Amino acid sequence: MDPDAVAKAFVGHYYQTFDSNRAALVGLYQDTSMLTFEGEKFQGTAAIAGKLGSLPFQHCEHQIVTVDCQPSGPQGGMLVFVSGSIRTGPEEHPIKFSQVCTPRPASIRFLAAPPSRSRSPRRSQA
C-alpha cells in the first residue's frame, strides 16, 4: 500500500466530511485522540466532538494545497502534514491553515490521533 496514496485518500475524506458533515468526524477519533486547536487541547471523542461542533461557522470549504506524508511507527501509522486554505462563508476571504495528524490503521478504518490544527492569520474576535 502506497503511504502517499493512503494519506491523500484520508485527507480527502477528512476534509470532505469536515466541510459537509462535521459531526461525522467523531468516528475518526478514539478516546486517546487529542485535538489541539489554536493552543487549546481536547482529548477524547466527546471533547473533540464538542470543539468541532462549537466552531463559529456552519459551512466551510477547504482547499488543500499540500499533503506530505511519511511512515511513522511499526504498526503502519503515518505522519501527515496538510496545508491549504479554508473559506467559512461566500463573502469571507480564505484563511490559510495547516494541520498535522497521525492516522493509523485500526481494524479496517483509519483513526486520526492526535491532530494539531492551526489557522493563520489569526482573526480577532469582536
PDB file of C-alpha atoms in Angstrom:
ATOM      1  CA  MET A   1       0.000   0.000   0.000  1.00  0.00           C
ATOM      2  CA  ASP A   2       1.443   3.363  -1.084  1.00  0.00           C
ATOM      3  CA  PRO A   3       1.605   5.668   2.002  1.00  0.00           C
ATOM      4  CA  ASP A   4       1.182   8.813  -0.122  1.00  0.00           C
ATOM      5  CA  ALA A   5      -1.976   7.442  -1.750  1.00  0.00           C
ATOM      6  CA  VAL A   6      -3.373   6.402   1.639  1.00  0.00           C
ATOM      7  CA  ALA A   7      -2.574   9.837   3.118  1.00  0.00           C
ATOM      8  CA  LYS A   8      -4.218  11.667   0.208  1.00  0.00           C
ATOM      9  CA  ALA A   9      -7.309   9.456   0.447  1.00  0.00           C
ATOM     10  CA  PHE A  10      -7.511  10.023   4.216  1.00  0.00           C
ATOM     11  CA  VAL A  11      -7.081  13.798   3.842  1.00  0.00           C
ATOM     12  CA  GLY A  12      -9.684  13.918   1.056  1.00  0.00           C
ATOM     13  CA  HIS A  13     -12.182  12.025   3.209  1.00  0.00           C
ATOM     14  CA  TYR A  14     -11.406  14.066   6.347  1.00  0.00           C
ATOM     15  CA  TYR A  15     -11.879  17.484   4.730  1.00  0.00           C
ATOM     16  CA  GLN A  16     -14.867  16.473   2.604  1.00  0.00           C
ATOM     17  CA  THR A  17     -16.516  15.256   5.810  1.00  0.00           C
ATOM     18  CA  PHE A  18     -15.409  18.385   7.713  1.00  0.00           C
ATOM     19  CA  ASP A  19     -16.997  20.584   5.038  1.00  0.00           C
ATOM     20  CA  SER A  20     -20.242  18.622   4.651  1.00  0.00           C
ATOM     21  CA  ASN A  21     -20.976  16.884   7.986  1.00  0.00           C
ATOM     22  CA  ARG A  22     -18.518  17.891  10.713  1.00  0.00           C
ATOM     23  CA  ALA A  23     -20.275  15.779  13.370  1.00  0.00           C
ATOM     24  CA  ALA A  24     -19.393  12.615  11.419  1.00  0.00           C
ATOM     25  CA  LEU A  25     -15.675  13.245  12.021  1.00  0.00           C
ATOM     26  CA  VAL A  26     -16.016  11.870  15.556  1.00  0.00           C
ATOM     27  CA  GLY A  27     -15.884   8.370  14.046  1.00  0.00           C
ATOM     28  CA  LEU A  28     -12.281   9.019  13.009  1.00  0.00           C
ATOM     29  CA  TYR A  29     -11.169   9.653  16.587  1.00  0.00           C
ATOM     30  CA  GLN A  30     -10.838   7.442  19.639  1.00  0.00           C
ATOM     31  CA  ASP A  31     -10.738   8.151  23.375  1.00  0.00           C
ATOM     32  CA  THR A  32      -6.941   8.550  23.336  1.00  0.00           C
ATOM     33  CA  SER A  33      -7.029  11.045  20.429  1.00  0.00           C
ATOM     34  CA  MET A  34      -6.148  14.670  21.064  1.00  0.00           C
ATOM     35  CA  LEU A  35      -7.102  17.722  19.023  1.00  0.00           C
ATOM     36  CA  THR A  36      -5.014  20.839  19.525  1.00  0.00           C
ATOM     37  CA  PHE A  37      -6.760  23.888  18.081  1.00  0.00           C
ATOM     38  CA  GLU A  38      -5.103  27.297  18.408  1.00  0.00           C
ATOM     39  CA  GLY A  39      -3.336  26.266  21.618  1.00  0.00           C
ATOM     40  CA  GLU A  40      -6.309  24.541  23.296  1.00  0.00           C
ATOM     41  CA  LYS A  41      -6.201  20.766  23.813  1.00  0.00           C
ATOM     42  CA  PHE A  42      -9.249  18.487  23.575  1.00  0.00           C
ATOM     43  CA  GLN A  43      -8.808  14.808  24.425  1.00  0.00           C
ATOM     44  CA  GLY A  44     -11.262  12.021  23.658  1.00  0.00           C
ATOM     45  CA  THR A  45     -14.157  11.714  21.276  1.00  0.00           C
ATOM     46  CA  ALA A  46     -16.628  13.727  23.379  1.00  0.00           C
ATOM     47  CA  ALA A  47     -14.274  16.691  23.866  1.00  0.00           C
ATOM     48  CA  ILE A  48     -13.236  16.695  20.205  1.00  0.00           C
ATOM     49  CA  ALA A  49     -16.854  16.473  19.024  1.00  0.00           C
ATOM     50  CA  GLY A  50     -17.718  19.353  21.353  1.00  0.00           C
ATOM     51  CA  LYS A  51     -14.947  21.527  19.942  1.00  0.00           C
ATOM     52  CA  LEU A  52     -15.750  20.733  16.323  1.00  0.00           C
ATOM     53  CA  GLY A  53     -19.434  21.446  16.988  1.00  0.00           C
ATOM     54  CA  SER A  54     -18.650  24.767  18.665  1.00  0.00           C
ATOM     55  CA  LEU A  55     -16.739  26.302  15.758  1.00  0.00           C
ATOM     56  CA  PRO A  56     -18.308  29.669  14.904  1.00  0.00           C
ATOM     57  CA  PHE A  57     -19.184  28.778  11.300  1.00  0.00           C
ATOM     58  CA  GLN A  58     -21.752  26.317   9.986  1.00  0.00           C
ATOM     59  CA  HIS A  59     -20.400  25.847   6.489  1.00  0.00           C
ATOM     60  CA  CYS A  60     -16.883  25.930   5.139  1.00  0.00           C
ATOM     61  CA  GLU A  61     -14.814  24.916   2.151  1.00  0.00           C
ATOM     62  CA  HIS A  62     -11.234  23.671   2.386  1.00  0.00           C
ATOM     63  CA  GLN A  63      -8.772  23.993  -0.480  1.00  0.00           C
ATOM     64  CA  ILE A  64      -5.892  21.573   0.074  1.00  0.00           C
ATOM     65  CA  VAL A  65      -2.533  22.738  -1.300  1.00  0.00           C
ATOM     66  CA  THR A  66      -0.086  20.154   0.072  1.00  0.00           C
ATOM     67  CA  VAL A  67      -0.268  16.708   1.627  1.00  0.00           C
ATOM     68  CA  ASP A  68       3.108  15.454   2.849  1.00  0.00           C
ATOM     69  CA  CYS A  69       3.388  12.014   4.407  1.00  0.00           C
ATOM     70  CA  GLN A  70       5.961   9.734   5.968  1.00  0.00           C
ATOM     71  CA  PRO A  71       5.651   6.359   7.698  1.00  0.00           C
ATOM     72  CA  SER A  72       5.501   6.510  11.489  1.00  0.00           C
ATOM     73  CA  GLY A  73       5.811   3.608  13.896  1.00  0.00           C
ATOM     74  CA  PRO A  74       5.852  -0.134  13.410  1.00  0.00           C
ATOM     75  CA  GLN A  75       2.054  -0.587  13.241  1.00  0.00           C
ATOM     76  CA  GLY A  76       1.661   1.060   9.832  1.00  0.00           C
ATOM     77  CA  GLY A  77       0.884   4.558  11.071  1.00  0.00           C
ATOM     78  CA  MET A  78       1.913   7.710   9.274  1.00  0.00           C
ATOM     79  CA  LEU A  79       2.660  11.353   9.941  1.00  0.00           C
ATOM     80  CA  VAL A  80       0.683  13.627   7.610  1.00  0.00           C
ATOM     81  CA  PHE A  81       1.147  17.385   7.138  1.00  0.00           C
ATOM     82  CA  VAL A  82      -1.628  19.259   5.326  1.00  0.00           C
ATOM     83  CA  SER A  83      -1.703  22.901   4.291  1.00  0.00           C
ATOM     84  CA  GLY A  84      -4.216  24.950   2.398  1.00  0.00           C
ATOM     85  CA  SER A  85      -6.947  27.495   2.913  1.00  0.00           C
ATOM     86  CA  ILE A  86     -10.434  27.494   4.379  1.00  0.00           C
ATOM     87  CA  ARG A  87     -13.320  29.759   3.423  1.00  0.00           C
ATOM     88  CA  THR A  88     -16.032  29.965   6.084  1.00  0.00           C
ATOM     89  CA  GLY A  89     -18.630  31.790   4.015  1.00  0.00           C
ATOM     90  CA  PRO A  90     -19.226  33.049   0.482  1.00  0.00           C
ATOM     91  CA  GLU A  91     -18.254  36.598   1.441  1.00  0.00           C
ATOM     92  CA  GLU A  92     -15.254  35.578   3.567  1.00  0.00           C
ATOM     93  CA  HIS A  93     -11.654  35.718   2.426  1.00  0.00           C
ATOM     94  CA  PRO A  94      -9.799  32.402   2.552  1.00  0.00           C
ATOM     95  CA  ILE A  95      -7.738  31.802   5.695  1.00  0.00           C
ATOM     96  CA  LYS A  96      -4.504  29.813   5.481  1.00  0.00           C
ATOM     97  CA  PHE A  97      -4.324  26.713   7.679  1.00  0.00           C
ATOM     98  CA  SER A  98      -2.056  23.791   8.416  1.00  0.00           C
ATOM     99  CA  GLN A  99      -2.741  20.514  10.168  1.00  0.00           C
ATOM    100  CA  VAL A 100      -0.568  17.641  11.312  1.00  0.00           C
ATOM    101  CA  CYS A 101      -2.165  14.295  12.054  1.00  0.00           C
ATOM    102  CA  THR A 102      -1.023  10.750  12.669  1.00  0.00           C
ATOM    103  CA  PRO A 103      -3.645   8.439  11.184  1.00  0.00           C
ATOM    104  CA  ARG A 104      -3.060   4.776  11.909  1.00  0.00           C
ATOM    105  CA  PRO A 105      -4.785   1.600  10.857  1.00  0.00           C
ATOM    106  CA  ALA A 106      -7.240   0.174  13.361  1.00  0.00           C
ATOM    107  CA  SER A 107      -9.300  -2.726  12.154  1.00  0.00           C
ATOM    108  CA  ILE A 108     -10.493  -1.662   8.713  1.00  0.00           C
ATOM    109  CA  ARG A 109     -10.614   2.101   9.206  1.00  0.00           C
ATOM    110  CA  PHE A 110      -8.135   4.845   9.947  1.00  0.00           C
ATOM    111  CA  LEU A 111      -8.268   6.809  13.163  1.00  0.00           C
ATOM    112  CA  ALA A 112      -6.849  10.298  13.478  1.00  0.00           C
ATOM    113  CA  ALA A 113      -4.765  10.509  16.629  1.00  0.00           C
ATOM    114  CA  PRO A 114      -3.594  13.148  17.550  1.00  0.00           C
ATOM    115  CA  PRO A 115      -4.131  16.024  15.117  1.00  0.00           C
ATOM    116  CA  SER A 116      -2.870  19.544  15.654  1.00  0.00           C
ATOM    117  CA  ARG A 117      -4.510  22.386  13.789  1.00  0.00           C
ATOM    118  CA  SER A 118      -3.523  25.998  13.436  1.00  0.00           C
ATOM    119  CA  ARG A 119      -5.035  28.812  11.434  1.00  0.00           C
ATOM    120  CA  SER A 120      -3.027  31.698  10.131  1.00  0.00           C
ATOM    121  CA  PRO A 121      -3.504  34.634  10.215  1.00  0.00           C
ATOM    122  CA  ARG A 122      -5.380  34.716  13.486  1.00  0.00           C
ATOM    123  CA  ARG A 123      -8.667  36.555  13.346  1.00  0.00           C
ATOM    124  CA  SER A 124      -9.634  38.734  16.259  1.00  0.00           C
ATOM    125  CA  GLN A 125     -12.964  38.119  17.890  1.00  0.00           C
ATOM    126  CA  ALA A 126     -15.292  41.108  18.066  1.00  0.00           C
TER     127      ALA A 126
END
